[in-house]
XYZ file of C-alpha atoms in Angstrom:
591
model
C -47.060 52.355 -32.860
C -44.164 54.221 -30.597
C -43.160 51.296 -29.314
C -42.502 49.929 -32.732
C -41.057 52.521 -33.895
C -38.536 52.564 -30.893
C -37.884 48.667 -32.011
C -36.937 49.511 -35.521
C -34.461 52.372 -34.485
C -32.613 50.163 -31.869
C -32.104 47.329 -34.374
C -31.297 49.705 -36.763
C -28.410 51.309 -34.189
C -27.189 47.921 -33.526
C -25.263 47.099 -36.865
C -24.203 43.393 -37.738
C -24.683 41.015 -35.740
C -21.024 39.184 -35.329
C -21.268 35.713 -33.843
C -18.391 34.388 -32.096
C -15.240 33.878 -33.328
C -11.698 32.225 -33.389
C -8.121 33.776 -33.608
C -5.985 31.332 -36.259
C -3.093 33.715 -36.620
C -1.295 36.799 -35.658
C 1.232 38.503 -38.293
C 3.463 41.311 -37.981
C 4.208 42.872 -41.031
C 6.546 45.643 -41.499
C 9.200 45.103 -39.358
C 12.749 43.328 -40.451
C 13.989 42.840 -37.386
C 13.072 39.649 -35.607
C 13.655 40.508 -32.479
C 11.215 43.248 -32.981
C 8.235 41.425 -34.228
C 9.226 38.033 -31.170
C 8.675 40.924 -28.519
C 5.475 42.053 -29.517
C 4.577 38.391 -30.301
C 5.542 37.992 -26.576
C 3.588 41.319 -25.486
C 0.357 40.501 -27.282
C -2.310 38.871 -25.698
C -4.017 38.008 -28.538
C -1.426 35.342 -28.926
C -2.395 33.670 -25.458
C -5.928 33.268 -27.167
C -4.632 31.540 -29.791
C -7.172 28.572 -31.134
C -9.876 29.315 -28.685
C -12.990 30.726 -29.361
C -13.867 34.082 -28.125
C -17.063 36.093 -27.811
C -17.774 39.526 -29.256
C -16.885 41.612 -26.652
C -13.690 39.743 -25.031
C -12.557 39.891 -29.224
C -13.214 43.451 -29.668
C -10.796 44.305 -26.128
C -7.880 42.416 -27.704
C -7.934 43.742 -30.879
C -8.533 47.097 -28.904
C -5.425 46.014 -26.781
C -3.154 45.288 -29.318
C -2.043 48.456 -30.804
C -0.909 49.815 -27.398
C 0.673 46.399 -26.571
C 2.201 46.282 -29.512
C 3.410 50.395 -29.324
C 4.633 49.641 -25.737
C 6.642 46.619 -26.983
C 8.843 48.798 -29.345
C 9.786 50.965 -26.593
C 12.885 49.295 -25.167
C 14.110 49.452 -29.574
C 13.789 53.424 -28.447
C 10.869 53.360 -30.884
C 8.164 55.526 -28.743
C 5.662 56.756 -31.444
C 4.891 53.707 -34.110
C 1.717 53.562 -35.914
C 0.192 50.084 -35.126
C -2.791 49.292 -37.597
C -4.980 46.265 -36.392
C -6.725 44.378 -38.654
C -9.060 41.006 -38.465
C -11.720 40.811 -41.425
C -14.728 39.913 -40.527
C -17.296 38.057 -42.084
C -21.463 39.186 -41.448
C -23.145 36.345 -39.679
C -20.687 33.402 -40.229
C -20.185 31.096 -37.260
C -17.550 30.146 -35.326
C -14.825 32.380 -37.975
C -11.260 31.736 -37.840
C -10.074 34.546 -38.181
C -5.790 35.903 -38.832
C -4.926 39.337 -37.463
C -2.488 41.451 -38.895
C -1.129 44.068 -36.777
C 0.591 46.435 -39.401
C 3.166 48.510 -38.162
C 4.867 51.989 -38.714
C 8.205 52.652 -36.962
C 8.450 55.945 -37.279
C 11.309 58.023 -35.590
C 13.134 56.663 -33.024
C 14.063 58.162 -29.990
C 17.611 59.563 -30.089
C 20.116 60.232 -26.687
C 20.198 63.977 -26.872
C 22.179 64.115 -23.388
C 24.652 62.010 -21.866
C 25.637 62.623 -18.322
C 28.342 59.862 -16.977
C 30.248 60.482 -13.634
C 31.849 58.150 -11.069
C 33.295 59.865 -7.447
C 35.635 58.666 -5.384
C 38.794 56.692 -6.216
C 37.446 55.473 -8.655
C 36.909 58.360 -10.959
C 40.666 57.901 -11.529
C 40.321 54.137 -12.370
C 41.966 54.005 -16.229
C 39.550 51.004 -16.768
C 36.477 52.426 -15.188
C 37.312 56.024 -17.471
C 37.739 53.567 -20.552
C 34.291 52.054 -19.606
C 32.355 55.747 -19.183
C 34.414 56.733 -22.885
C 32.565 53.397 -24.466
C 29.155 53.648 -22.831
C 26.299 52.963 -25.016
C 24.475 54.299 -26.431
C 26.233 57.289 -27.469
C 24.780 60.847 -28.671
C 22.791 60.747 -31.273
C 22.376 57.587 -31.335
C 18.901 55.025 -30.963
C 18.242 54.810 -27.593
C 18.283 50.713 -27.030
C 17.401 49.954 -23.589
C 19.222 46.677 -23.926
C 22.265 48.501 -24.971
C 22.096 50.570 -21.991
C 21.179 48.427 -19.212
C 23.923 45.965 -20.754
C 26.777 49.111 -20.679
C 25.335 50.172 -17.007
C 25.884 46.386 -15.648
C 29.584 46.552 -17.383
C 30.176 49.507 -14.454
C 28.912 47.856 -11.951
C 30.310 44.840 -12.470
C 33.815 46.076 -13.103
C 33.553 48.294 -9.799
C 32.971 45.169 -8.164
C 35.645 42.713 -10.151
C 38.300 45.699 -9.363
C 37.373 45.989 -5.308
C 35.067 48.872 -4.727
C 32.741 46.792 -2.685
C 30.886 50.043 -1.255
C 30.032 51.467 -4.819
C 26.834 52.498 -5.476
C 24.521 54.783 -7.276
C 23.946 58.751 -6.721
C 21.619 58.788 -9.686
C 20.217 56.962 -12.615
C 17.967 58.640 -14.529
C 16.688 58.595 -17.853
C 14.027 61.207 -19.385
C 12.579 60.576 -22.397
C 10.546 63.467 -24.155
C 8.344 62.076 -27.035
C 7.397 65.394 -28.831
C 11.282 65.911 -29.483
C 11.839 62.092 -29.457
C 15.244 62.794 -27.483
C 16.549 61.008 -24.103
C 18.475 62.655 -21.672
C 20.995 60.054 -20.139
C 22.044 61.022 -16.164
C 23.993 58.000 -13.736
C 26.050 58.453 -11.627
C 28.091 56.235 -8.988
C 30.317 56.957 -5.554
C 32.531 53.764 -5.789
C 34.364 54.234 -2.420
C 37.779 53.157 -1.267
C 38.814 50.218 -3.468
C 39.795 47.541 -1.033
C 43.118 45.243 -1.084
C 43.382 41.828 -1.106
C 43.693 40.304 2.423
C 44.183 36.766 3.930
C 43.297 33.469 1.772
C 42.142 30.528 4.032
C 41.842 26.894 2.465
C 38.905 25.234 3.855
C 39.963 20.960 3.691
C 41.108 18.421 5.594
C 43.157 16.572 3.441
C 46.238 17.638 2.317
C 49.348 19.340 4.156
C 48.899 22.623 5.749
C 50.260 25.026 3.255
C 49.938 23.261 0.143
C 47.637 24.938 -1.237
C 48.970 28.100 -0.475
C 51.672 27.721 -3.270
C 49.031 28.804 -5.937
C 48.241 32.064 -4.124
C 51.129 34.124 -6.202
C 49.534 37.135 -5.024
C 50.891 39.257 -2.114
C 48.788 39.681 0.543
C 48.016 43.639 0.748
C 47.998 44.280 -2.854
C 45.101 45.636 -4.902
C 42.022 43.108 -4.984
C 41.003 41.867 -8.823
C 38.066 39.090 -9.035
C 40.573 38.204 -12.100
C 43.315 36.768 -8.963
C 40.461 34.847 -7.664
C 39.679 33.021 -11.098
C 43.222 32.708 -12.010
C 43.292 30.803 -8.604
C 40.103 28.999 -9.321
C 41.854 27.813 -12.439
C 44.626 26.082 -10.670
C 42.697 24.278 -8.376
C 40.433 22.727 -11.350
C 43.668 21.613 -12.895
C 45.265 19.666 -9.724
C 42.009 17.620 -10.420
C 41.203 16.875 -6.307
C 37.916 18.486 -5.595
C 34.510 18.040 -6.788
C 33.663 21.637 -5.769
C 35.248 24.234 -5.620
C 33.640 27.717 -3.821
C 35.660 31.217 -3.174
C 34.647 33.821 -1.617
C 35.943 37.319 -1.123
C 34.245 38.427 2.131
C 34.288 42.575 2.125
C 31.987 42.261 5.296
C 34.304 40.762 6.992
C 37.481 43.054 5.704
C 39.987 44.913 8.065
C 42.070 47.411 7.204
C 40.975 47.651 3.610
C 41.628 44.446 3.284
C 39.558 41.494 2.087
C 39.760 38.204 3.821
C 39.140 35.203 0.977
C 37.276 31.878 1.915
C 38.113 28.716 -0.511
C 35.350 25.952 0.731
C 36.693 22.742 -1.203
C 34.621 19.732 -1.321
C 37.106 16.072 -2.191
C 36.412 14.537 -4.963
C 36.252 10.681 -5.546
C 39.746 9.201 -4.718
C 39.873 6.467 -7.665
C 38.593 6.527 -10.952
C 38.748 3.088 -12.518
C 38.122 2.435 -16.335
C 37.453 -0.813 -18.186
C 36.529 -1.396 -22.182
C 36.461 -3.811 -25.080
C 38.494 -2.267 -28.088
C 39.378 -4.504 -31.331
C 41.565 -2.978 -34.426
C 41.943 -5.113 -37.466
C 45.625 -5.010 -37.125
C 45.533 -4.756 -33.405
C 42.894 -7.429 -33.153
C 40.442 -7.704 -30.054
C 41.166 -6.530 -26.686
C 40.169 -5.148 -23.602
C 41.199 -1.875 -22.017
C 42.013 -0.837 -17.890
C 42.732 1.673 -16.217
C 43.265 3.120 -12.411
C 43.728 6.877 -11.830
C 44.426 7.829 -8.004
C 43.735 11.791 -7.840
C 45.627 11.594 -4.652
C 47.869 8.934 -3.284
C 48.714 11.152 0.338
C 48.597 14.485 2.009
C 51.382 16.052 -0.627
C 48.727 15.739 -3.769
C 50.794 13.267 -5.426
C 48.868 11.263 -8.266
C 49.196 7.227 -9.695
C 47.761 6.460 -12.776
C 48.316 2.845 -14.671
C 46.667 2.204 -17.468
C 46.596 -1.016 -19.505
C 45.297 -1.852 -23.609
C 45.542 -5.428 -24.341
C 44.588 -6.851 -27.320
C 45.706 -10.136 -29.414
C 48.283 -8.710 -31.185
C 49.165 -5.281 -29.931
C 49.848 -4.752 -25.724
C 50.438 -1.716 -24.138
C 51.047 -0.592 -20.481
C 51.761 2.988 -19.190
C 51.938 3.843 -15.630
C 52.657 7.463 -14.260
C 53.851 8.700 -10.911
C 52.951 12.606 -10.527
C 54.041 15.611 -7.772
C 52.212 18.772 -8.004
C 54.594 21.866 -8.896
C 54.036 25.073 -8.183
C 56.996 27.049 -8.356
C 57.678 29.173 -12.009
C 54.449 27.708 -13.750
C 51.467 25.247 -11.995
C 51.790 22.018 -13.446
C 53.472 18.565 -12.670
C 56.729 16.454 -12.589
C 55.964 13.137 -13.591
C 57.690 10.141 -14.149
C 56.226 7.909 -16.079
C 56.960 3.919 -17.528
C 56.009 2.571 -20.732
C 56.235 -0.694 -22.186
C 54.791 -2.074 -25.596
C 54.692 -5.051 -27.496
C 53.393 -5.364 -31.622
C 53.037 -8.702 -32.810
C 51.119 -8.045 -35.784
C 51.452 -9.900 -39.798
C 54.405 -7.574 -40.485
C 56.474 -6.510 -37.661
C 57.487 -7.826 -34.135
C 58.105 -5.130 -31.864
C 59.114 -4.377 -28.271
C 59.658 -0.723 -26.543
C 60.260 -0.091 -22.802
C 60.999 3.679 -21.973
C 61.294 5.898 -19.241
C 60.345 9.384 -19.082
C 60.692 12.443 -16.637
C 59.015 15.386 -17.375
C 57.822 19.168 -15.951
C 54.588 20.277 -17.521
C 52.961 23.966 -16.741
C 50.169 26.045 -18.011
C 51.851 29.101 -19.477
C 49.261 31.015 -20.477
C 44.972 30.475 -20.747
C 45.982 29.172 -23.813
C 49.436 27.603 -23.814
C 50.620 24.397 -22.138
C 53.935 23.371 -22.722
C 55.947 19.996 -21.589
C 59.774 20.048 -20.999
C 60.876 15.891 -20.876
C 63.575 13.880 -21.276
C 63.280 10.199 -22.784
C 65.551 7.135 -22.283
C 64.070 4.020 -24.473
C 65.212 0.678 -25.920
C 63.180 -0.727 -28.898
C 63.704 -3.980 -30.480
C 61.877 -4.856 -33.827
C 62.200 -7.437 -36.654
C 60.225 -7.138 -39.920
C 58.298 -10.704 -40.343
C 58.668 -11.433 -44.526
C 60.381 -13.905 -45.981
C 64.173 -13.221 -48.088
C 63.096 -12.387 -51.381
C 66.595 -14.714 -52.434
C 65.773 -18.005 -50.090
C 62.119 -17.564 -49.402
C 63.090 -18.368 -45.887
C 61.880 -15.678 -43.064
C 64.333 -13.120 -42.582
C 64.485 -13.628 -38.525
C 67.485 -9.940 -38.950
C 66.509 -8.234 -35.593
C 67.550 -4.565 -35.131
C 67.702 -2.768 -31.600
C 68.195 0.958 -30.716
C 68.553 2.780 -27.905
C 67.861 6.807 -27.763
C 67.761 8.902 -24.757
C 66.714 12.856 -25.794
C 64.660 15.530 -24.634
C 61.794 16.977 -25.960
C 59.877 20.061 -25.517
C 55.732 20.113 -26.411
C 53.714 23.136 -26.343
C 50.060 22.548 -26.526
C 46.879 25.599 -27.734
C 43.544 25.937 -27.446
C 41.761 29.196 -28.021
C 38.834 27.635 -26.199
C 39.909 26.720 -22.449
C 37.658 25.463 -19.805
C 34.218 27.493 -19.947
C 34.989 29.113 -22.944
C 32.061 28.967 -25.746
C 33.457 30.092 -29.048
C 31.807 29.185 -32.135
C 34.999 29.059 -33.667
C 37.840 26.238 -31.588
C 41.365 26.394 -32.560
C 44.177 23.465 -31.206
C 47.442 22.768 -32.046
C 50.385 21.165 -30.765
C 54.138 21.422 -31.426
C 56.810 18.735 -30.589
C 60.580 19.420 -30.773
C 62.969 16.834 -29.856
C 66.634 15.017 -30.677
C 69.319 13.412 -29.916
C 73.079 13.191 -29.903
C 74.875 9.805 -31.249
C 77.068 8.272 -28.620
C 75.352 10.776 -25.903
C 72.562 7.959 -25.094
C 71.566 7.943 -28.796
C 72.411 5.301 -31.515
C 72.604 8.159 -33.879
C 72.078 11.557 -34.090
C 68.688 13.101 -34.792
C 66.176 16.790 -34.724
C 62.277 16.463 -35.429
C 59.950 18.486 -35.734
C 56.034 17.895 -35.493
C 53.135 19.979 -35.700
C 49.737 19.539 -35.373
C 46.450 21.792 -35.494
C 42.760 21.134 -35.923
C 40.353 24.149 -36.740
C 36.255 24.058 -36.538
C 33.913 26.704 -37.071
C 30.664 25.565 -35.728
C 27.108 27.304 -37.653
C 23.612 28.144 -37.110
C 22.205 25.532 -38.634
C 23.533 22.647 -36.230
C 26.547 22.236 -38.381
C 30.174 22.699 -38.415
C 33.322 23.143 -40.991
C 36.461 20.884 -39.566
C 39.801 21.709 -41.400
C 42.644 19.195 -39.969
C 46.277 19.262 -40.745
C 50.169 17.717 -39.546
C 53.746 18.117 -40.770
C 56.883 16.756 -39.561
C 60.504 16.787 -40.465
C 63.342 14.793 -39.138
C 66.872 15.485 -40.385
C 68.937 12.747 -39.668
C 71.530 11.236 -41.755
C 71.162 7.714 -40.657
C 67.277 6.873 -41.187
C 67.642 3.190 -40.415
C 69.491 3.544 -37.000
C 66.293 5.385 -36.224
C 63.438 2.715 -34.213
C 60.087 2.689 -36.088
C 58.722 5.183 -32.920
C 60.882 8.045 -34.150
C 59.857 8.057 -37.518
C 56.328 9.200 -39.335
C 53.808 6.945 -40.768
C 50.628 8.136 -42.459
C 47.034 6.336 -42.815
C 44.182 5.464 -40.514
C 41.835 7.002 -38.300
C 43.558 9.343 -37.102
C 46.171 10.415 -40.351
C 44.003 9.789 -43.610
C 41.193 7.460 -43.941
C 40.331 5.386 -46.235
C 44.034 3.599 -45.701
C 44.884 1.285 -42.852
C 47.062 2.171 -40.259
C 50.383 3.167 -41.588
C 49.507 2.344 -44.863
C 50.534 4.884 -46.644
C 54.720 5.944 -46.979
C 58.073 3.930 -47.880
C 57.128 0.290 -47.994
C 59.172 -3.156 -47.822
C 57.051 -5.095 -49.840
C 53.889 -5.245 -48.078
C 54.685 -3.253 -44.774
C 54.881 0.272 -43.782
C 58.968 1.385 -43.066
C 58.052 5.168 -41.749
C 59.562 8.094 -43.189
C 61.512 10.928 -42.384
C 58.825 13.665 -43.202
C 54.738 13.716 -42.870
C 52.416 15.953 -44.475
C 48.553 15.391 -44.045
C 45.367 17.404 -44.365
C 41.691 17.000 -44.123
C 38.307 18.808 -44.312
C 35.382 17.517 -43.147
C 32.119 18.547 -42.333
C 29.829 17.961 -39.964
C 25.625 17.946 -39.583
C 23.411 17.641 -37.295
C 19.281 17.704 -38.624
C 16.805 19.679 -36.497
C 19.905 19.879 -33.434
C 19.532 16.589 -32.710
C 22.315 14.170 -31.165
C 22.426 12.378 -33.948
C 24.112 13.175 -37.541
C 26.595 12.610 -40.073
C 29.852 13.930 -42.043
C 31.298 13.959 -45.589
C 35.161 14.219 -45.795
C 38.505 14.237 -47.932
C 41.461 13.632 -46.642
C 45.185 13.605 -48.400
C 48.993 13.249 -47.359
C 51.847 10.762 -47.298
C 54.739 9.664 -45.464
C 57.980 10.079 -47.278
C 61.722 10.601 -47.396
C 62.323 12.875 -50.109
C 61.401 16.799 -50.461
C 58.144 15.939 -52.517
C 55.389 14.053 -51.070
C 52.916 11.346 -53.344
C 50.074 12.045 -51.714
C 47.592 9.818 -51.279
C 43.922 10.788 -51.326
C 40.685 9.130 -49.427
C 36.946 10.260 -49.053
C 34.163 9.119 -46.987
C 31.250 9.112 -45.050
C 30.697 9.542 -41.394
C 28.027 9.413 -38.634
C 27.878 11.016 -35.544
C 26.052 10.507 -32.005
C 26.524 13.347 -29.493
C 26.404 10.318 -26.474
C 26.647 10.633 -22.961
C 29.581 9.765 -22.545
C 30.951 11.389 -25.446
C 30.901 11.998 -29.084
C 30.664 8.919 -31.294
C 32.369 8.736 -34.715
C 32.310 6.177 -36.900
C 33.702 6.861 -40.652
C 33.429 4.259 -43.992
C 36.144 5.556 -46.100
C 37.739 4.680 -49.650
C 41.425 5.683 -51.013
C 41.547 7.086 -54.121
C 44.922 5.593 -54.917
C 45.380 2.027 -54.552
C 45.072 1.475 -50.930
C 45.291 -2.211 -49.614
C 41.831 -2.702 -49.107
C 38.552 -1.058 -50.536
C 37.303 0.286 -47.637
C 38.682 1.011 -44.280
C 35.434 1.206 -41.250
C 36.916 3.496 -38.398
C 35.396 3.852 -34.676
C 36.218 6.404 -32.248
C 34.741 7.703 -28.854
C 36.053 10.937 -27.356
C 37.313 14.162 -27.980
C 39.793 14.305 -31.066
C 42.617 16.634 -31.660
């Protein structure tokens, strides 16, 4: 009878009996931030039993587990005190339950700085950048104490002790307490940065070019005050002379003397040729194949060959470039360069040879500009026949110009940048004098710029736009490579190429203004490489002070390739363009 009774009361004691179970899903609720409810998602290791099935007791440890992961999780937010409430509904004697938990959670009051104690010794507690960096540390008094936000100010410190040349810097202290009853923290760091060290010898590890070459884009005087910024300027110049395939600098404070820093370049060649063969085919151009030959280097003084050659059936071009380095004033290149063309298309018969000399240079991170002069001979005859005879009018007209020019190119995105928003422009000034080289006298003025703004959801905005002005007062001495044309890929689609402006008949004149503009945009679904575009586009070509504009839409798609992005476009004009619709392809970057 004891024993029975003993039986009863331990069954009794027990409770339900749960049989094992399965965790479906774990929510968060309560918390708007995301980043918030991914950390304890990350923290939780309820989530790395996801889908299997668990038995009673290793169930009951998780949930048991959870609150305090969950609590610990919010810490770095400076939340030290939430109320987590765990949940998973049970159900008495089911097998094999899926169950969802809901962790429920209760911010509370955050932990606030109550105490900020900033210091740096040594030289560079007079540093105007390093004091601007202590004034801006974060976070402040009274504020939330992030942990992201101050391990992210800290590294700022360090990292500008080290970009401005206090190589020995280092802590005295870094300390942070936090006191939960009062939910304050009490900020303490402190640094000795040392002497700051100056910048010493720069030694060009190659074997290719001229001893000293290289030494032209050092523009800083050996024994002045090191900045990491000098060595990326410097990296920046070597990129552009476009010779190495790697490019490694060093600044070597173990090795300095004097307070001064000794700087290794290690430069590794890159390939010596870069050859380049295509098919291309344009309906007015018809089909054709494209080559090219660039020589980074021709000899030990860094000059560079290119020669580069589109021939199709009715349109040939061939453009071949001689270039020195330069390095004095700005780093760029003189170049002298040879062009020759010839059009034979259904309208015009056309021939151009011109020479060129030019001195490019990189201004600023975000201005190039081009300073050239231009001698050139054009010949061209308009094939129609005499609207008196109906024979062909065989009238040839020939011009020679010679002019400078001046082009400034911007990007607010140069090499390694990542904006989400790319601005580029260019602007083109040039003219000549009549009976100074020039068949007539002549100013123009061109400008270009292309703006994106690139979203969140694997898309972008692309506003496009041009204008151009010539004043001349003799239009017709001027050869059809001086004046504007509008339509076609690259001007307004949904209009062939030069469609769209003054017209004999049939053909395309050009113009002494252009105006164009265009807004596309651009998708991507799921961030994939492939994707499409919708666009409008509108201008004209024209002599007087009011455009006609002309108007086409479309319909693009897109393929992020290899080699490149991938456009092609189906457009139609809205007002009475030659054909109905005008199919454009293009691979490459476009302005």
């Amino acid at each position: 009878m004891t024993r029975l009774a003993t039986a009863l009361f331990l069954f009794a004691a027990a409770g339900p009996a749960w049989a094992a179970a399965t965790i479906d899903k774990v929510e968060i609720v309560g918390l708007e931030d995301e980043l918030m409810v991914e950390n304890i998602h990350v923290a939780l290791s309820l989530n790395d039993s996801l889908g299997r099935r668990l038995g009673e007791s290793r169930l009951e440890y998780l949930l048991n587990e959870a609150a305090a992961e969950a609590r610990e999780a919010l810490e770095p937010f400076g939340y030290y005190a939430p109320t987590v409430t765990v949940e998973a509904p049970r159900t008495e004697g089911a097998e094999d339950e899926r169950l969802t938990v809901t962790l429920r959670v209760e911010l509370g009051e955050p932990v606030r700085v109550r105490r900020a104690n900033l210091s740096i010794e040594g030289e560079g507690g007079d540093d105007r950048y390093l004091k601007e960096d202590l004034a801006a540390f974060e976070p402040k008094v009274g504020e939330t104490f992030d942990h992201t936000t101050y391990e992210a100010s800290k590294l700022k410190i360090v990292r500008r002790l080290a970009d401005r040349g206090y190589f020995d810097a280092d802590f005295t202290h870094r300390r942070v307490e936090v006191t939960r009853a009062e939910h304050a923290a009490d900020i303490d760091l402190g640094w000795v940065s040392g002497i700051r060290y100056d910048m010493g010898p720069t030694l060009f590890h190659q074997d290719q070019f001229n001893e000293g070459l290289l030494d032209k884009l050092v523009y800083w005087e050996e024994g002045s005050y090191f900045h990491q910024g000098k060595l990326d300027r410097l990296r920046e110049s070597l990129v552009g002379l476009d010779y190495f395939s790697n490019i490694d600098i060093q600044a070597n404070p173990d090795k300095a003397e004097d307070g001064r820093v000794p700087v290794d370049v290690n430069l590794s060649l890159a390939k010596r040729d870069i050859y380049t063969a295509g098919v291309s085919y344009g309906t007015e151009s018809g089909p054709g194949i494209r080559m090219g030959l660039d020589r980074r280097y021709v000899n030990a003084r860094g000059h560079k060959l290119s020669t580069h050659l589109d021939y199709a059936q009715k349109r040939k071009t061939l453009l071949t470039q001689y270039r020195v380095p330069a390095f004095k004033w700005l780093d760029g290149w003189y170049t002298v360069g040879l062009q020759a063309s010839d059009e034979q298309t259904d309208y015009i018969d056309l021939r151009h040879v011109e020479l060129t000399g030019s001195r490019s240079g990189q201004i600023t991170e975000e201005w190039t500009a081009v300073a050239s002069l231009h001698t050139m001979r054009e010949r061209w005859r308009y094939v129609e026949e005499d609207p008196v005879t109906g024979e062909p009018d065989r009238t040839v007209s020939y011009a020679t110009f010679t002019y400078p020019s001046l082009r400034a190119d911007y990007t607010n995105s140069p090499l390694g940048s990542n904006r989400p928003d790319q601005l580029a422009g260019s602007i083109l000034l040039r003219g000549g004098v009549e009976g100074v080289g020039s068949d007539a006298n002549f100013a123009q003025f061109h400008m270009r710029a292309r703006w994106s703004q690139q979203y969140k959801t694997n898309s972008a905005l692309i506003v496009r736009g041009e204008y151009g002005h010539t004043f001349t007062s003799s239009l017709i001495a001027l050869p059809p490579s001086l004046r504007f044309f509008a339509g076609g890929d690259r001007s307004i689609r949904g209009y062939a190429w030069r469609e769209v402006g003054p017209r004999r008949g049939d053909y395309a004149l050009g113009a002494k203004n252009v105006v164009t503009g265009s807004v596309e945009y651009e998708f991507f679904p799921n961030g994939g490489p492939f994707g499409g575009a919708v666009f409008v586009d509108t201008g004209s070509a024209f002599d007087g002070t009011r455009p006609d504009l002309s108007t086409g839409v479309g319909v693009g798609f897109r393929w992020r390739s290899p080699v490149g992005p991938v456009r092609i476009d189906i457009a139609r004009g809205l007002n009475d363009p030659d054909s109905s619709f005008q199919l454009y392809l293009n691979i490459g970057t476009d302005l």
